PDB file of C-alpha atoms in Angstrom:
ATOM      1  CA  UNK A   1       0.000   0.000   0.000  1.00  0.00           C
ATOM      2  CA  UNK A   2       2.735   2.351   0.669  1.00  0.00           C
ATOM      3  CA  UNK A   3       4.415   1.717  -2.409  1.00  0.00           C
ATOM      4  CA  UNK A   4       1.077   2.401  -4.410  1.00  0.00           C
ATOM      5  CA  UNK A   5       0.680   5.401  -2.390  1.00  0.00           C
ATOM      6  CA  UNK A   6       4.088   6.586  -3.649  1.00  0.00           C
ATOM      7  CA  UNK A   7       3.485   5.857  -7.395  1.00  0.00           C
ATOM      8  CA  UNK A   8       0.194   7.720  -7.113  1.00  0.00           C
ATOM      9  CA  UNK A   9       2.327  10.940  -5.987  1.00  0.00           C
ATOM     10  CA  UNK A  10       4.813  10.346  -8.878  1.00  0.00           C
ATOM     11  CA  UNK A  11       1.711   9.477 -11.109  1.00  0.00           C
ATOM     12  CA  UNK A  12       0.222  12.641 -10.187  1.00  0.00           C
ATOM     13  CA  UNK A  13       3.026  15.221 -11.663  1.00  0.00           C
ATOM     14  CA  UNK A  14       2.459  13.994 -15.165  1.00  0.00           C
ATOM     15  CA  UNK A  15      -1.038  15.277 -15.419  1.00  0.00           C
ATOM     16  CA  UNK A  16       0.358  18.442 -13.419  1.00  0.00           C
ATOM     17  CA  UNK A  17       2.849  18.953 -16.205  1.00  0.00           C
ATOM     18  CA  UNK A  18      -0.287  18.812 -18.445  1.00  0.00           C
ATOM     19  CA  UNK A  19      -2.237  20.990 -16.531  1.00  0.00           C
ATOM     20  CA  UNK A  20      -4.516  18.278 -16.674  1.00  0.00           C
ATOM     21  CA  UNK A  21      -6.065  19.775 -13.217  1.00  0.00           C
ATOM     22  CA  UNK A  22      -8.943  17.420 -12.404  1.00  0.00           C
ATOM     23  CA  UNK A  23      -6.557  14.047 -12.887  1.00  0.00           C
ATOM     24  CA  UNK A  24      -3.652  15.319 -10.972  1.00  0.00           C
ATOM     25  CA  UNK A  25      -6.489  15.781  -7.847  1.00  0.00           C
ATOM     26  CA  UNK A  26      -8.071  12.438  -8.230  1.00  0.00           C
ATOM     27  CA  UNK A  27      -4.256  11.098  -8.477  1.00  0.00           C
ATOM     28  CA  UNK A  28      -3.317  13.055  -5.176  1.00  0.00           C
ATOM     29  CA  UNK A  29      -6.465  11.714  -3.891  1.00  0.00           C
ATOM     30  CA  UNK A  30      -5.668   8.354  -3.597  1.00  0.00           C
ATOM     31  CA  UNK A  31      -2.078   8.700  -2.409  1.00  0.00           C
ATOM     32  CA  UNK A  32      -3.607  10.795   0.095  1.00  0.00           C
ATOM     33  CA  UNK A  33      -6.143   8.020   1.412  1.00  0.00           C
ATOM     34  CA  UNK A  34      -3.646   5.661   1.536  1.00  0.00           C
ATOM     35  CA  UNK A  35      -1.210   7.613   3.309  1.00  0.00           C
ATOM     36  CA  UNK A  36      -4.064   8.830   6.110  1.00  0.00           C
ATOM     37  CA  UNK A  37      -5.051   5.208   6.620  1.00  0.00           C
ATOM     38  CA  UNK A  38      -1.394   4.289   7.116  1.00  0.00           C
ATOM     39  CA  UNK A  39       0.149   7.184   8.819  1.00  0.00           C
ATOM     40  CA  UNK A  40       2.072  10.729   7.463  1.00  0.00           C
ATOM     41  CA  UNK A  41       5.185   9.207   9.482  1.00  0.00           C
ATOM     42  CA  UNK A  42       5.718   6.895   6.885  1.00  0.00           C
ATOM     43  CA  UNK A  43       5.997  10.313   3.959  1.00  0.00           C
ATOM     44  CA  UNK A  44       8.092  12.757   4.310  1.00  0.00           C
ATOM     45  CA  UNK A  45       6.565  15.684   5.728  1.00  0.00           C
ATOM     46  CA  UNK A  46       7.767  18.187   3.228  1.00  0.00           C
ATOM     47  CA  UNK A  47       6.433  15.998   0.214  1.00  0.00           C
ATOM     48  CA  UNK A  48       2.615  16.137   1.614  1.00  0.00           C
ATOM     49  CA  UNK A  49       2.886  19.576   2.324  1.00  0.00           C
ATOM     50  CA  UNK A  50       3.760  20.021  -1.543  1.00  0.00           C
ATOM     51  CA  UNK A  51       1.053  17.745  -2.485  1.00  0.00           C
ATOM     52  CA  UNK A  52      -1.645  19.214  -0.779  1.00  0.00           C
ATOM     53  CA  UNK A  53      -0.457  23.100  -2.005  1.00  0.00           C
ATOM     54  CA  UNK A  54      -0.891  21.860  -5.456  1.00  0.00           C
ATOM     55  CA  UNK A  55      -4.127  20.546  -4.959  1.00  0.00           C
ATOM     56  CA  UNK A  56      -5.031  23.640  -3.460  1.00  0.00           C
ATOM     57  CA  UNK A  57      -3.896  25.047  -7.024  1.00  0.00           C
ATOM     58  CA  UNK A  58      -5.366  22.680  -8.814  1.00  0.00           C
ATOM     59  CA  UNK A  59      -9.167  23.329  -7.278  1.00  0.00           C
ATOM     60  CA  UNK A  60      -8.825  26.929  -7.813  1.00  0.00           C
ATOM     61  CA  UNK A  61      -7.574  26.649 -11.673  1.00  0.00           C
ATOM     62  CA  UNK A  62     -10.988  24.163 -12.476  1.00  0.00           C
ATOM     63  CA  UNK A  63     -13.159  26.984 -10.075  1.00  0.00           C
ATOM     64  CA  UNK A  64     -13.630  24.796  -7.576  1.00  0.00           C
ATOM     65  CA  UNK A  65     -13.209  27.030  -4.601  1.00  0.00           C
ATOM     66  CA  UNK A  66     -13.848  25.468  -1.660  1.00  0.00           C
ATOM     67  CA  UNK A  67     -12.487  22.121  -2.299  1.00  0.00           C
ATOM     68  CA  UNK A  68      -9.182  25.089  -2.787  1.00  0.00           C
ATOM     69  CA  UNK A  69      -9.574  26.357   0.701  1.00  0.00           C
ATOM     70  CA  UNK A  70      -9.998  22.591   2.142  1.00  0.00           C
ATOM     71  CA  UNK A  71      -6.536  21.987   0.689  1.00  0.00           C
ATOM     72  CA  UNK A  72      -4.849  24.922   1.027  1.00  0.00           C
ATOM     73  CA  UNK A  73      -5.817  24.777   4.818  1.00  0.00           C
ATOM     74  CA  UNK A  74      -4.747  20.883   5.199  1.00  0.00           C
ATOM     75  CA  UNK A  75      -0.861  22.095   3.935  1.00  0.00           C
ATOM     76  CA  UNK A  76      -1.444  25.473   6.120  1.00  0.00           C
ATOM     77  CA  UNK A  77      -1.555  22.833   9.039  1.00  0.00           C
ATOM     78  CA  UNK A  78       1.384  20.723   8.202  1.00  0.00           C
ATOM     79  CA  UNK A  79       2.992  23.834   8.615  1.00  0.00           C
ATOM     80  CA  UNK A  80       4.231  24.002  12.254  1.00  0.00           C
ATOM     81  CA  UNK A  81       5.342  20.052  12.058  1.00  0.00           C
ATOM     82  CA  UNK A  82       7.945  20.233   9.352  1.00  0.00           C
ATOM     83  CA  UNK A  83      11.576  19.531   9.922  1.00  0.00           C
ATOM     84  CA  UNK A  84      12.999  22.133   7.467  1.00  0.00           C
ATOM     85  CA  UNK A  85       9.938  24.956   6.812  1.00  0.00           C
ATOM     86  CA  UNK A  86       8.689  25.121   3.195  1.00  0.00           C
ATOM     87  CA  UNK A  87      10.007  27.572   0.502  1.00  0.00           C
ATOM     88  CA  UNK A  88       8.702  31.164   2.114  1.00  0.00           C
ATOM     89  CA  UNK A  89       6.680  31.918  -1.685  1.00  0.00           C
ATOM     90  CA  UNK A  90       5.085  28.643  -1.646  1.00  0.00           C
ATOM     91  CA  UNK A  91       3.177  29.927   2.061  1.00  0.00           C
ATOM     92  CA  UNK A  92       2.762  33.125   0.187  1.00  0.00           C
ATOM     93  CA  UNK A  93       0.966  31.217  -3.168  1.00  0.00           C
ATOM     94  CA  UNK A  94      -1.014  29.265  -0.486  1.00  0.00           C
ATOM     95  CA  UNK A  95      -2.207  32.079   1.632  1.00  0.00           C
ATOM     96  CA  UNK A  96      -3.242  33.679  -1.388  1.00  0.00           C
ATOM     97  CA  UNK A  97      -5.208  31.105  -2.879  1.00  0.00           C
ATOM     98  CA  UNK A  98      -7.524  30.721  -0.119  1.00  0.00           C
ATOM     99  CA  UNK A  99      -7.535  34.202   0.228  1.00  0.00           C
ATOM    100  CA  UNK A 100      -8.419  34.563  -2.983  1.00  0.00           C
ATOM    101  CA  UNK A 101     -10.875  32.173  -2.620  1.00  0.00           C
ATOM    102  CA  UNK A 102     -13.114  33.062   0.352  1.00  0.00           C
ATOM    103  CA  UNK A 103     -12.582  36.776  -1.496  1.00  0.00           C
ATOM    104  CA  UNK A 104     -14.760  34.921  -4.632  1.00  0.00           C
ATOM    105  CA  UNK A 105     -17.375  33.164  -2.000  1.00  0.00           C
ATOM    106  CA  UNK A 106     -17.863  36.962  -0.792  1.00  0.00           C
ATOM    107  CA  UNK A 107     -16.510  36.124   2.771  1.00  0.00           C
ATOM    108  CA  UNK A 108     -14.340  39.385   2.778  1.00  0.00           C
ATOM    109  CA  UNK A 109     -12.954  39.086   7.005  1.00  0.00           C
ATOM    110  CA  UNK A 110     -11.430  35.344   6.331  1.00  0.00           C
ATOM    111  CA  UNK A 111     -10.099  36.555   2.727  1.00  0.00           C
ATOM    112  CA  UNK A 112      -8.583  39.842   4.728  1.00  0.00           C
ATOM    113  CA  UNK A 113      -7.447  36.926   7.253  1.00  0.00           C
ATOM    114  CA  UNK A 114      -5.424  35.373   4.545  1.00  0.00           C
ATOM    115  CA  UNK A 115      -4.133  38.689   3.044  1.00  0.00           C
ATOM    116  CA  UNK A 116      -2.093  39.753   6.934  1.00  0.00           C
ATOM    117  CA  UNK A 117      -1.019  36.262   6.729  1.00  0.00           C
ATOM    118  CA  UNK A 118       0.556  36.852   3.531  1.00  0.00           C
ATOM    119  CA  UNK A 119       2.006  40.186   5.305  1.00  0.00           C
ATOM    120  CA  UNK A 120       3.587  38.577   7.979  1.00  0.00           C
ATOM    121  CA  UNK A 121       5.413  36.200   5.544  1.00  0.00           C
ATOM    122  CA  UNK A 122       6.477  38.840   3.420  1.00  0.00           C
ATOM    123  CA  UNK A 123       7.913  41.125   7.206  1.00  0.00           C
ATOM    124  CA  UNK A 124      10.178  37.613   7.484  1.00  0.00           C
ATOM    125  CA  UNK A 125      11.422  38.239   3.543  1.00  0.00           C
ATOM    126  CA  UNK A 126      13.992  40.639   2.037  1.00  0.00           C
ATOM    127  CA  UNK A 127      12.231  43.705   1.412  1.00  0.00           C
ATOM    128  CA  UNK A 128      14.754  44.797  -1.460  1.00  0.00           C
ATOM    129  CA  UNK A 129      13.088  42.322  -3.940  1.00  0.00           C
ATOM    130  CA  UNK A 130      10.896  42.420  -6.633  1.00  0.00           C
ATOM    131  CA  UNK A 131       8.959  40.003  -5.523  1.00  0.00           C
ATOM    132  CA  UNK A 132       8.195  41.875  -1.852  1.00  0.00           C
ATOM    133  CA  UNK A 133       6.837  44.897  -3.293  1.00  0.00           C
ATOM    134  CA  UNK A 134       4.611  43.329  -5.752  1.00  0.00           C
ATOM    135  CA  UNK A 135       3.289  41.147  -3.148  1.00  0.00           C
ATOM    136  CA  UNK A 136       3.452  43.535  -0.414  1.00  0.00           C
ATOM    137  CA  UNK A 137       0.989  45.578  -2.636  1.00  0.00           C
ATOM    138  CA  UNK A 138      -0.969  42.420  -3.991  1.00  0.00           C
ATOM    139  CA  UNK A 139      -2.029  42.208  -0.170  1.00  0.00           C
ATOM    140  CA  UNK A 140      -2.896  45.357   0.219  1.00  0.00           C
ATOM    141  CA  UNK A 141      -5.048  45.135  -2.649  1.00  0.00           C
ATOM    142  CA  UNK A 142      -6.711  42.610  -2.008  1.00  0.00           C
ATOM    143  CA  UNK A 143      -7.280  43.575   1.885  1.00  0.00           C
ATOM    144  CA  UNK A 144      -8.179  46.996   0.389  1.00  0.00           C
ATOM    145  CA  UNK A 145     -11.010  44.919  -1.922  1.00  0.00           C
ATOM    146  CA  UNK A 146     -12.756  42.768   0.959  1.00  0.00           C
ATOM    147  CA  UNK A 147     -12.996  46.626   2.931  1.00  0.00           C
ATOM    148  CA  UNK A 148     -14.752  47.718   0.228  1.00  0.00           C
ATOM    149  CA  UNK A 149     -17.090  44.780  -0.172  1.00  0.00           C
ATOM    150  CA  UNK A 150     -17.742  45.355   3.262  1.00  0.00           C
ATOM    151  CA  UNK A 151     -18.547  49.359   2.670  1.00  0.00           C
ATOM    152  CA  UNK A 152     -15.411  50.761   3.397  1.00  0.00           C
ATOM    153  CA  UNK A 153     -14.893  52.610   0.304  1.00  0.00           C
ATOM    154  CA  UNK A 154     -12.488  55.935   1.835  1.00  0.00           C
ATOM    155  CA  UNK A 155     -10.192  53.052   3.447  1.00  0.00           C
ATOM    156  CA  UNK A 156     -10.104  50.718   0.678  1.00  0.00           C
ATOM    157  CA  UNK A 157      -8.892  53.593  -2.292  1.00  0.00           C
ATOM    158  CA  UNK A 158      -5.381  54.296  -1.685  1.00  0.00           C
ATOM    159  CA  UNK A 159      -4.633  50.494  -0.816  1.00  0.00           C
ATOM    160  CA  UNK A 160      -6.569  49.711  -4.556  1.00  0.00           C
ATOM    161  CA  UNK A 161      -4.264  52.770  -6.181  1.00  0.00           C
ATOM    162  CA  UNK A 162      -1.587  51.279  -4.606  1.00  0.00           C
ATOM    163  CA  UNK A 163      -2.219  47.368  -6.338  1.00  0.00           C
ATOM    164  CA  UNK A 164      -2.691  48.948  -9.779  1.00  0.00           C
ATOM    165  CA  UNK A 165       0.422  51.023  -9.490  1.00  0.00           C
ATOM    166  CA  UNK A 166       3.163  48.079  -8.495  1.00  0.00           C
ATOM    167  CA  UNK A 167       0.985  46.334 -11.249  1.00  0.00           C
ATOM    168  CA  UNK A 168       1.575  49.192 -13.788  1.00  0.00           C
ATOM    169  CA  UNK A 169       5.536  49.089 -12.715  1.00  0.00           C
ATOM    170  CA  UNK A 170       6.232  45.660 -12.848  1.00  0.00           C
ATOM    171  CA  UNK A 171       4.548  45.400 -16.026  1.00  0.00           C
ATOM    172  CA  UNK A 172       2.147  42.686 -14.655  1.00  0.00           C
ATOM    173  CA  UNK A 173      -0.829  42.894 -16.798  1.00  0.00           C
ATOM    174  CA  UNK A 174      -2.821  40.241 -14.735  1.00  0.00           C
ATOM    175  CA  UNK A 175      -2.645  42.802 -11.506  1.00  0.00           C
ATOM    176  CA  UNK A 176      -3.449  45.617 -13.503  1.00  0.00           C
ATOM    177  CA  UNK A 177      -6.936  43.969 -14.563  1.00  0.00           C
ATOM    178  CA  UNK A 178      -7.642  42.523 -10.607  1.00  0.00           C
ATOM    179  CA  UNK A 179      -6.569  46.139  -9.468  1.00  0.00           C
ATOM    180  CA  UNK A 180      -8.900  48.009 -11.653  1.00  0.00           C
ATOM    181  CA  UNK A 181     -11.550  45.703 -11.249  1.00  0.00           C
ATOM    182  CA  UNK A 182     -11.636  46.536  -7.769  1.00  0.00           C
ATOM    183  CA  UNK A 183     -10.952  49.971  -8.219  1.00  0.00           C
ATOM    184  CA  UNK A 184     -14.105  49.626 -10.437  1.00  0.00           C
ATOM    185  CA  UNK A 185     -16.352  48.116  -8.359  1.00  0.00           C
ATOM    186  CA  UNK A 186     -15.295  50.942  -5.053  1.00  0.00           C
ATOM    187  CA  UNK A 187     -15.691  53.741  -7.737  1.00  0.00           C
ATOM    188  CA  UNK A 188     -19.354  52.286  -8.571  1.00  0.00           C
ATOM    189  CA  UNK A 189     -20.568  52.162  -5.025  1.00  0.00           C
ATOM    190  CA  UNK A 190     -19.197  55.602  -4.123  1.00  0.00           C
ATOM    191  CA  UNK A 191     -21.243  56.722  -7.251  1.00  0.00           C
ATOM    192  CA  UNK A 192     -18.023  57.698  -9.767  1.00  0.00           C
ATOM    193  CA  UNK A 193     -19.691  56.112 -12.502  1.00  0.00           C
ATOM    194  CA  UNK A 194     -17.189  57.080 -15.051  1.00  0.00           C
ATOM    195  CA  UNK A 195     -14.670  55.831 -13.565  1.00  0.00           C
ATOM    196  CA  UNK A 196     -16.131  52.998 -12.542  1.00  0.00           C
ATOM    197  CA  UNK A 197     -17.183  52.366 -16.064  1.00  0.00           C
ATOM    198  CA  UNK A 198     -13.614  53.308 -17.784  1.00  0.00           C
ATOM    199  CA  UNK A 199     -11.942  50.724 -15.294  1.00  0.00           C
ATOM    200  CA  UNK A 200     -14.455  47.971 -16.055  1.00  0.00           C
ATOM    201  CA  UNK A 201     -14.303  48.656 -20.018  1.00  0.00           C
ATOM    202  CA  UNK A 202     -10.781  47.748 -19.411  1.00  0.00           C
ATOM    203  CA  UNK A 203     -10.883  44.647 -17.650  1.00  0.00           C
ATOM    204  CA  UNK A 204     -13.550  43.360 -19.631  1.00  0.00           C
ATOM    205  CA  UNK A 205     -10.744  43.686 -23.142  1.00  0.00           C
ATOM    206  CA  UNK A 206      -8.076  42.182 -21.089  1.00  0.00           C
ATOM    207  CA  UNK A 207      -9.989  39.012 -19.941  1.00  0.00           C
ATOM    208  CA  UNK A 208     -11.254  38.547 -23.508  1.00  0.00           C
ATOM    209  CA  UNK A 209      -8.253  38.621 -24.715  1.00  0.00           C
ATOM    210  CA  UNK A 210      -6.824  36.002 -22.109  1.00  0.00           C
ATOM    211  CA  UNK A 211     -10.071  34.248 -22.648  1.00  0.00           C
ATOM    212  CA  UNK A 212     -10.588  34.713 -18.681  1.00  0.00           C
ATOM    213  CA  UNK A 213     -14.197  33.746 -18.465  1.00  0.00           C
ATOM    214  CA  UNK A 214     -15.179  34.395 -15.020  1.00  0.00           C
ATOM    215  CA  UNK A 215     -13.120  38.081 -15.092  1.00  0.00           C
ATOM    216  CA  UNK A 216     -15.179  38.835 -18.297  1.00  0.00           C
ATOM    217  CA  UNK A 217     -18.454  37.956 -16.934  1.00  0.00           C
ATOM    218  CA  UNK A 218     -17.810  40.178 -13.860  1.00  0.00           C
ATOM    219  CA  UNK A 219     -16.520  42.749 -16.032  1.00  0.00           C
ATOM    220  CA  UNK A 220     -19.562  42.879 -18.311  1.00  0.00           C
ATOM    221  CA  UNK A 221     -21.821  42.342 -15.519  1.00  0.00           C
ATOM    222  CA  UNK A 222     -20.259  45.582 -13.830  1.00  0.00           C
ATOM    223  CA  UNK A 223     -19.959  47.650 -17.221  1.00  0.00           C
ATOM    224  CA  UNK A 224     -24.147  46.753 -17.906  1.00  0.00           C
ATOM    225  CA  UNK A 225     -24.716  47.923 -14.146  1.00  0.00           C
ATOM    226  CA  UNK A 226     -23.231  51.308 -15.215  1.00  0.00           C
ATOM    227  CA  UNK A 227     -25.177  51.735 -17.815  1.00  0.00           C
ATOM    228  CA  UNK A 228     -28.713  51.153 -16.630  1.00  0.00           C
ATOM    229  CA  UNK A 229     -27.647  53.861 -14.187  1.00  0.00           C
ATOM    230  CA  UNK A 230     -26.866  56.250 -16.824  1.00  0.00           C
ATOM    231  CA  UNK A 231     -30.148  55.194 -18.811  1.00  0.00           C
ATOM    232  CA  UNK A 232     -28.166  53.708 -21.815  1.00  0.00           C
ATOM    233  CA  UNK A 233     -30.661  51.187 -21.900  1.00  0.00           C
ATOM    234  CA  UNK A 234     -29.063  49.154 -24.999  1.00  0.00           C
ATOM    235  CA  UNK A 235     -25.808  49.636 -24.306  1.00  0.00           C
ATOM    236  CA  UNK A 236     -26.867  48.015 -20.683  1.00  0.00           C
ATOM    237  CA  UNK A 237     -28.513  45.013 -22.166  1.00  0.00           C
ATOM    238  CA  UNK A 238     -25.443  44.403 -24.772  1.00  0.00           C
ATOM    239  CA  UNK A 239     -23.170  44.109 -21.450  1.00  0.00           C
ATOM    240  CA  UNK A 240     -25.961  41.851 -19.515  1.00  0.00           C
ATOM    241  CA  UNK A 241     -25.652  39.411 -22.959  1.00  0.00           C
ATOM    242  CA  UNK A 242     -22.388  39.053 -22.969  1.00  0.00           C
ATOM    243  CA  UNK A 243     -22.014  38.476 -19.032  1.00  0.00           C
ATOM    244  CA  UNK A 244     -24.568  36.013 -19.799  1.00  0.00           C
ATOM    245  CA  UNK A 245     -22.085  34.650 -22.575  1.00  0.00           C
ATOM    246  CA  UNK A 246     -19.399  34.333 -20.247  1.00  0.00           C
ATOM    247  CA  UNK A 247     -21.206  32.808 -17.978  1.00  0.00           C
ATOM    248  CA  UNK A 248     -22.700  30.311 -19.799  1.00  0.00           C
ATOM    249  CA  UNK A 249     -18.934  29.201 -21.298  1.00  0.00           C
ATOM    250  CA  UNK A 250     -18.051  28.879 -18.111  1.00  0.00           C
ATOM    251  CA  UNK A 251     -20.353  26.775 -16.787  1.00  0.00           C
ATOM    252  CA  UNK A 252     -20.028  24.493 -19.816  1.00  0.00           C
ATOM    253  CA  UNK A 253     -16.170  24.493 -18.711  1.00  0.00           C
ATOM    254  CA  UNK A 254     -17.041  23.211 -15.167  1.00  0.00           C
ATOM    255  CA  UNK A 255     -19.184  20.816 -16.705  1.00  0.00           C
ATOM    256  CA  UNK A 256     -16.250  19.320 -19.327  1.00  0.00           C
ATOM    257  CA  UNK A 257     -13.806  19.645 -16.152  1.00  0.00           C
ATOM    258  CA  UNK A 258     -15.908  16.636 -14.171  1.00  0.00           C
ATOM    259  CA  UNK A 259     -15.319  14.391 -16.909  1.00  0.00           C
ATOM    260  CA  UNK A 260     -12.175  13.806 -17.139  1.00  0.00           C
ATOM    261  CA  UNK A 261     -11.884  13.423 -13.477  1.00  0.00           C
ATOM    262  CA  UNK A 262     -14.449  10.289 -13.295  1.00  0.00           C
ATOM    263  CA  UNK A 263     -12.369   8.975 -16.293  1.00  0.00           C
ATOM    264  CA  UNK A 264      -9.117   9.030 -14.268  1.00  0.00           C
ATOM    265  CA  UNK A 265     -10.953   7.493 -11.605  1.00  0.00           C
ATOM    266  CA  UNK A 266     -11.955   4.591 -13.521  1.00  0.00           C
ATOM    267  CA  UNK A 267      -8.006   4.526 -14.791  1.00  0.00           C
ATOM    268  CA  UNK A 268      -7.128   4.883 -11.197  1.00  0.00           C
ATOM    269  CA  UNK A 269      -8.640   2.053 -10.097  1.00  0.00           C
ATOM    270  CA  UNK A 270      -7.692   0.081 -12.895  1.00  0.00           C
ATOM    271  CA  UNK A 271      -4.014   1.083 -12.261  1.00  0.00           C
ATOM    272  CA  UNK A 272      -4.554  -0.437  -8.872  1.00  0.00           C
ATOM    273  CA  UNK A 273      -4.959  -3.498  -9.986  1.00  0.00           C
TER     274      UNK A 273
END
């Protein structure tokens, strides 16, 4: 059994080197009920901790969001009992997942939980890097998002500003879009339409372009909500269509992605035998 367990693990990082998200889980899955019936002592540590962070990736690339937080808290808790403590950005990519994720179930005070833990990694780092600043402002951002989700529009602005600008200098286009998307959505419940609407107009190009459907959707959603409010009644239901678009393609993607997972689990069990 332990053997098995171990050839699921190896198994699993050739459908990770696919991106083939849903196998590499039900792979991971199996090592992992073998290994809890046996006992962790018999794995090391570090490799489970690994394991379970990429499942917690995995979930959140098929939009599966609270299977993400499950795993992302199971390595979280492996934490304190390592030997040697995992690679610093790892905790960082973890923390931010589930962040992320409760932020997307609209639980802003665990997301903003998530985002100081990610703080108090990065007060541990090298503050000279790259890496520190955009993170250090990814945080923010994302703290300064949940306090507007929450109503806290005056507090959440500069952190927002903030996000988009260490997106702007690093040239990360991805933080640019989550930045103004938030700054979108503050500007529309303070009542800046415009800016609101210019922000959202944005986001909604990029994440066509990247073919990002559940940014679009938002995006579209957000753009047709600015609209009606301006009375630009067809220009408001052009918007609605196309976040309905969106959202249809990506439901039909969620669909496809359970698929291939009960196929691997049939393969699974016949590579058991």
């Amino acid at each position: 059994d332990l053997l098995l367990a171990e050839t699921y693990f190896d198994m699993a990082e050739l459908y990770n080197l696919y991106a083939r998200h849903e196998e590499y889980i039900t792979m991971l899955t199996k090592a992992f009920e073998i290994a809890d019936r046996e006992g962790h002592e018999y794995f090391p540590g570090i490799l489970l901790y690994y394991k379970l962070a990429g499942m917690c990736k995995a979930a959140f690339h098929i939009n599966s969001y609270r299977e993400s937080i499950h795993y992302g808290n199971r390595a979280l808790a492996l934490r304190s009992r390592l030997k040697t403590p995992p690679d610093a950005r790892t905790e960082i990519f973890v923390y931010d997942l589930v962040g992320f994720s409760y932020k997307l179930l609209k639980q802003p005070d665990s997301s903003i939980f998530y985002y100081r833990a990610v703080q108090q990694v990065l007060a541990g780092m090298d503050t000279g890097t790259v890496f520190h600043e955009l993170w250090s402002a990814i945080a923010r951002g994302n703290i300064g998002e949940n306090l507007s989700a929450r109503g806290n529009t005056v507090a959440a602005e500069p952190l927002l500003n903030q996000w988009e600008r260490a997106g702007i200098v690093f040239g990360d286009s991805a933080n640019i879009a989550l930045a103004r998307h938030a700054q979108a959505a503050n500007y529309f419940r303070k009542g800046e339409y415009d800016k609101a609407l210019e922000r959202w107009l944005y986001v909604f190009e990029w994440s066509r372009e990247q073919k990002l459907f559940t940014n679009a959707a938002v995006a579209a959603e957000g753009i047709a909500s600015v609209y009606r409010r301006k009375g630009r009644v067809d220009d408001a239901f052009f918007y609605f269509r196309q976040s309905q678009v969106y959202n249809d393609s990506l439901t039909a993607f969620n669909n496809r992605s359970g698929l291939p997972a009960d196929q691997a689990s049939v393969k699974v069990e016949n590579l058991q035998q």
